[in-house]
C-alpha cells in the first residue's frame, strides 16, 4: 500500500449514512455492505484527495487507537475494499 | 380513441387506447381511482404483434433518453421528460397492467414514491405495511383481518412526506378495497412464516436494506449499474422510510391473534 497515494470510490456504488453507519450498495454485484463506525469513518474520508497517510492520521485522531493498530486496521480495510472493487488507487 | 384517468398517489395518469375493452377493464378495475384531475402523465396503449421471444424483462436506454422495457409480450417506451408512455402490448390485461405498473414506478419515483412488494392494511385509521418474500403470508394477513381495509395485497406505494411516510394503494396487478387516499404508515413489518407469532424491533439500517431490496426497481432491473440515478433515489427513499417509521420483524403464525402482538 502506497502511503502517499490516494484512493477513490468506485462509480458503481451508492451509499447512505444511517445512524452514523454507512450502508453501501454495489450496483455491479447487487451486494450490500454495512460498515461499522470505524469503517464508515474511513469510507467517508476517502475522497480522491486524502492520501493513505492522511486517512491514518485522521483515524488516530478520531478514535482512541494506537498508530500501529490503526495502520493495521486501515491496511486490512483498504485491501478488502479493493478486492471487492469498491475503491481503487488513483 | 377511448380514455380514462387514473389517480395514483395524488398524480393523474391519462390512459388512452383504441381498444374499448382495455379502457373498460381499467375503469372497472380502478373504480376507486378514476379522476378528473389534469393529467400528470399520458399513457397510450396500442396493439402488438410480438412473437413472444425471450422470457426476461429487458431494460435499455435510447440515445434520446427514452427508457425501453421489453417483455415477452410487450414493449413500453417511457419518456420521463415529456411525461409520456407508449405501451405496445398483446391484448392481455395482465400484460397491460404490468406495463402500467412499470410506467407508474418510473414517474412516481420522481414524486418520492416507491412501489414495494408488500401488502398493506388500514386498521383503526393507522397504516401497516407487511413486507416479505413470496409465500411468507402477506396476502394471508389481509385475509385474516376482516376488520381492516386492504390498501394493497401484493404491492403498495410508500411515499416520502416531510416528517413521515404515507402508504398509497396501487390499482394495477393488485387487490385494493380502499378508496384512493394516503394513510399514515404506523409500522412496517418484515414478515416471515413461523410456528409462533413474535414481534421484534429492527434497526433502521436493516430495515432500509429490507425495503430497498423489495422495491420494484430492485426486483425488475437486473443491470443495476445502467440505472445508477434510480438506485440513488431508491436508496435515499428507503433510508427515509426506515428512519421515519418504526420497523419490526414479524415471525408469523397463521392466526388472527397476530394483531395483539403488533399493537
Short mmCIF file of N, CA and C in Angstrom, two decimals, chain B residues 54-127:
data_model
loop_
_atom_site.label_atom_id
_atom_site.label_comp_id
_atom_site.label_asym_id
_atom_site.label_seq_id
_atom_site.Cartn_x
_atom_site.Cartn_y
_atom_site.Cartn_z
N UNK B 54 -38.11 -14.74 -25.81
CA UNK B 54 -37.41 -14.30 -24.60
C UNK B 54 -38.34 -14.20 -23.41
N UNK B 55 -37.79 -14.50 -22.23
CA UNK B 55 -38.64 -14.51 -21.05
C UNK B 55 -38.32 -13.35 -20.12
N UNK B 56 -37.05 -12.97 -20.08
CA UNK B 56 -36.62 -11.96 -19.11
C UNK B 56 -37.02 -10.55 -19.55
N UNK B 57 -37.41 -9.74 -18.58
CA UNK B 57 -37.70 -8.34 -18.90
C UNK B 57 -36.38 -7.62 -19.14
N UNK B 58 -36.33 -6.89 -20.26
CA UNK B 58 -35.08 -6.23 -20.61
C UNK B 58 -35.28 -4.71 -20.59
N UNK B 59 -34.40 -4.02 -19.90
CA UNK B 59 -34.47 -2.56 -19.83
C UNK B 59 -33.30 -1.98 -20.62
N UNK B 60 -33.57 -0.95 -21.39
CA UNK B 60 -32.47 -0.28 -22.09
C UNK B 60 -32.80 1.20 -22.23
N UNK B 61 -31.82 1.94 -22.71
CA UNK B 61 -31.99 3.39 -22.84
C UNK B 61 -31.63 3.83 -24.25
N UNK B 62 -32.47 4.64 -24.86
CA UNK B 62 -32.14 5.10 -26.21
C UNK B 62 -31.28 6.36 -26.11
N UNK B 63 -30.73 6.77 -27.25
CA UNK B 63 -29.90 7.99 -27.28
C UNK B 63 -30.71 9.22 -26.86
N UNK B 64 -32.00 9.19 -27.14
CA UNK B 64 -32.85 10.34 -26.81
C UNK B 64 -33.28 10.35 -25.34
N UNK B 65 -32.80 9.36 -24.59
CA UNK B 65 -33.11 9.33 -23.16
C UNK B 65 -34.38 8.56 -22.83
N UNK B 66 -34.98 7.92 -23.85
CA UNK B 66 -36.19 7.14 -23.57
C UNK B 66 -35.81 5.82 -22.91
N UNK B 67 -36.65 5.35 -22.02
CA UNK B 67 -36.41 4.06 -21.39
C UNK B 67 -37.29 3.03 -22.11
N UNK B 68 -36.65 1.94 -22.52
CA UNK B 68 -37.38 0.91 -23.26
C UNK B 68 -37.47 -0.34 -22.38
N UNK B 69 -38.67 -0.82 -22.19
CA UNK B 69 -38.87 -2.03 -21.37
C UNK B 69 -39.50 -3.09 -22.26
N UNK B 70 -38.79 -4.19 -22.43
CA UNK B 70 -39.31 -5.25 -23.30
C UNK B 70 -39.58 -6.51 -22.51
N UNK B 71 -40.80 -7.02 -22.64
CA UNK B 71 -41.11 -8.32 -22.04
C UNK B 71 -41.49 -9.26 -23.18
N UNK B 72 -41.90 -10.45 -22.81
CA UNK B 72 -42.25 -11.45 -23.81
C UNK B 72 -43.35 -10.92 -24.77
N UNK B 73 -44.34 -10.24 -24.19
CA UNK B 73 -45.50 -9.84 -24.99
C UNK B 73 -45.72 -8.33 -25.10
N UNK B 74 -44.77 -7.55 -24.64
CA UNK B 74 -45.00 -6.10 -24.73
C UNK B 74 -43.70 -5.30 -24.83
N UNK B 75 -43.84 -4.09 -25.34
CA UNK B 75 -42.74 -3.12 -25.34
C UNK B 75 -43.29 -1.81 -24.78
N UNK B 76 -42.60 -1.25 -23.82
CA UNK B 76 -43.04 0.02 -23.24
C UNK B 76 -41.94 1.05 -23.42
N UNK B 77 -42.32 2.21 -23.92
CA UNK B 77 -41.37 3.31 -24.05
C UNK B 77 -41.75 4.40 -23.06
N UNK B 78 -40.81 4.80 -22.23
CA UNK B 78 -41.09 5.80 -21.20
C UNK B 78 -40.27 7.05 -21.49
N UNK B 79 -40.96 8.17 -21.65
CA UNK B 79 -40.28 9.45 -21.84
C UNK B 79 -40.48 10.27 -20.55
N UNK B 80 -39.45 10.25 -19.70
CA UNK B 80 -39.60 10.89 -18.39
C UNK B 80 -39.71 12.41 -18.51
N UNK B 81 -39.03 12.99 -19.51
CA UNK B 81 -39.05 14.45 -19.66
C UNK B 81 -40.43 14.94 -20.10
N UNK B 82 -40.95 14.29 -21.15
CA UNK B 82 -42.26 14.73 -21.68
C UNK B 82 -43.42 14.13 -20.91
N UNK B 83 -43.10 13.26 -19.96
CA UNK B 83 -44.11 12.55 -19.14
C UNK B 83 -45.12 11.83 -20.05
N UNK B 84 -44.55 11.02 -20.95
CA UNK B 84 -45.38 10.25 -21.86
C UNK B 84 -44.93 8.80 -21.89
N UNK B 85 -45.87 7.91 -22.14
CA UNK B 85 -45.54 6.47 -22.23
C UNK B 85 -46.28 5.88 -23.41
N UNK B 86 -45.62 4.95 -24.07
CA UNK B 86 -46.29 4.21 -25.13
C UNK B 86 -46.16 2.73 -24.80
N UNK B 87 -47.31 2.08 -24.67
CA UNK B 87 -47.29 0.64 -24.37
C UNK B 87 -47.78 -0.11 -25.61
N UNK B 88 -46.91 -0.97 -26.13
CA UNK B 88 -47.34 -1.83 -27.24
C UNK B 88 -47.47 -3.22 -26.65
N UNK B 89 -48.71 -3.67 -26.53
CA UNK B 89 -48.89 -4.96 -25.85
C UNK B 89 -49.93 -5.81 -26.55
N UNK B 90 -49.79 -7.10 -26.38
CA UNK B 90 -50.82 -8.02 -26.88
C UNK B 90 -52.07 -7.76 -26.04
N UNK B 91 -53.22 -8.22 -26.53
CA UNK B 91 -54.45 -7.88 -25.80
C UNK B 91 -54.62 -8.71 -24.54
N UNK B 92 -53.63 -8.70 -23.71
CA UNK B 92 -53.74 -9.40 -22.43
C UNK B 92 -53.77 -8.33 -21.35
N UNK B 93 -54.81 -8.36 -20.53
CA UNK B 93 -54.96 -7.34 -19.50
C UNK B 93 -53.84 -7.44 -18.46
N UNK B 94 -53.39 -8.67 -18.23
CA UNK B 94 -52.30 -8.87 -17.26
C UNK B 94 -51.03 -8.15 -17.74
N UNK B 95 -50.76 -8.30 -19.03
CA UNK B 95 -49.58 -7.68 -19.63
C UNK B 95 -49.70 -6.15 -19.57
N UNK B 96 -50.91 -5.66 -19.88
CA UNK B 96 -51.14 -4.21 -19.85
C UNK B 96 -50.99 -3.68 -18.42
N UNK B 97 -51.54 -4.41 -17.45
CA UNK B 97 -51.42 -3.97 -16.05
C UNK B 97 -49.96 -3.94 -15.61
N UNK B 98 -49.19 -4.94 -16.02
CA UNK B 98 -47.76 -4.96 -15.65
C UNK B 98 -47.02 -3.78 -16.27
N UNK B 99 -47.37 -3.47 -17.52
CA UNK B 99 -46.73 -2.33 -18.19
C UNK B 99 -47.12 -1.02 -17.51
N UNK B 100 -48.39 -0.92 -17.09
CA UNK B 100 -48.85 0.29 -16.40
C UNK B 100 -48.14 0.44 -15.04
N UNK B 101 -47.92 -0.68 -14.36
CA UNK B 101 -47.19 -0.64 -13.08
C UNK B 101 -45.79 -0.10 -13.32
N UNK B 102 -45.17 -0.57 -14.40
CA UNK B 102 -43.82 -0.14 -14.74
C UNK B 102 -43.79 1.37 -15.00
N UNK B 103 -44.75 1.86 -15.79
CA UNK B 103 -44.82 3.31 -16.06
C UNK B 103 -44.99 4.07 -14.75
N UNK B 104 -45.92 3.60 -13.91
CA UNK B 104 -46.19 4.28 -12.64
C UNK B 104 -44.92 4.32 -11.79
N UNK B 105 -44.17 3.22 -11.77
CA UNK B 105 -42.95 3.16 -10.94
C UNK B 105 -41.96 4.24 -11.35
N UNK B 106 -41.77 4.42 -12.66
CA UNK B 106 -40.81 5.43 -13.13
C UNK B 106 -41.27 6.85 -12.79
N UNK B 107 -42.54 7.14 -13.03
CA UNK B 107 -43.00 8.52 -12.81
C UNK B 107 -43.18 8.83 -11.33
N UNK B 108 -43.60 7.84 -10.56
CA UNK B 108 -43.81 8.11 -9.13
C UNK B 108 -42.50 8.23 -8.36
N UNK B 109 -41.45 7.65 -8.89
CA UNK B 109 -40.14 7.77 -8.22
C UNK B 109 -39.75 9.25 -8.13
N UNK B 110 -40.05 10.00 -9.18
CA UNK B 110 -39.77 11.45 -9.18
C UNK B 110 -40.57 12.18 -8.12
N UNK B 111 -41.69 11.57 -7.75
CA UNK B 111 -42.57 12.19 -6.74
C UNK B 111 -42.31 11.60 -5.35
N UNK B 112 -41.13 11.04 -5.17
CA UNK B 112 -40.71 10.46 -3.87
C UNK B 112 -41.54 9.26 -3.44
N UNK B 113 -41.92 8.46 -4.40
CA UNK B 113 -42.71 7.26 -4.10
C UNK B 113 -41.95 6.01 -4.56
N UNK B 114 -42.07 4.96 -3.77
CA UNK B 114 -41.52 3.66 -4.17
C UNK B 114 -42.66 2.65 -4.21
N UNK B 115 -42.65 1.80 -5.22
CA UNK B 115 -43.59 0.67 -5.23
C UNK B 115 -42.86 -0.50 -4.58
N UNK B 116 -43.41 -0.96 -3.47
CA UNK B 116 -42.73 -2.01 -2.70
C UNK B 116 -43.56 -3.28 -2.72
N UNK B 117 -42.85 -4.42 -2.84
CA UNK B 117 -43.54 -5.70 -2.82
C UNK B 117 -44.00 -5.97 -1.38
N UNK B 118 -45.19 -5.53 -1.08
CA UNK B 118 -45.70 -5.63 0.29
C UNK B 118 -47.21 -5.51 0.27
N UNK B 119 -47.86 -6.12 1.27
CA UNK B 119 -49.28 -5.87 1.44
C UNK B 119 -49.41 -4.75 2.46
N UNK B 120 -50.57 -4.11 2.48
CA UNK B 120 -50.74 -3.01 3.44
C UNK B 120 -52.20 -2.94 3.86
N UNK B 121 -52.40 -2.67 5.14
CA UNK B 121 -53.75 -2.60 5.70
C UNK B 121 -53.96 -1.31 6.45
N UNK B 122 -55.22 -0.83 6.43
CA UNK B 122 -55.56 0.29 7.30
C UNK B 122 -56.46 -0.26 8.39
N UNK B 123 -56.00 -0.11 9.64
CA UNK B 123 -56.77 -0.63 10.77
C UNK B 123 -56.86 0.48 11.82
N UNK B 124 -58.04 0.82 12.20
CA UNK B 124 -58.28 1.91 13.15
C UNK B 124 -57.56 3.18 12.71
N UNK B 125 -57.67 3.46 11.44
CA UNK B 125 -57.08 4.65 10.80
C UNK B 125 -55.56 4.70 10.86
N UNK B 126 -54.94 3.57 11.08
CA UNK B 126 -53.48 3.51 11.08
C UNK B 126 -53.04 2.54 9.98
N UNK B 127 -51.92 2.88 9.36
CA UNK B 127 -51.45 2.06 8.24
C UNK B 127 -50.35 1.08 8.65
#
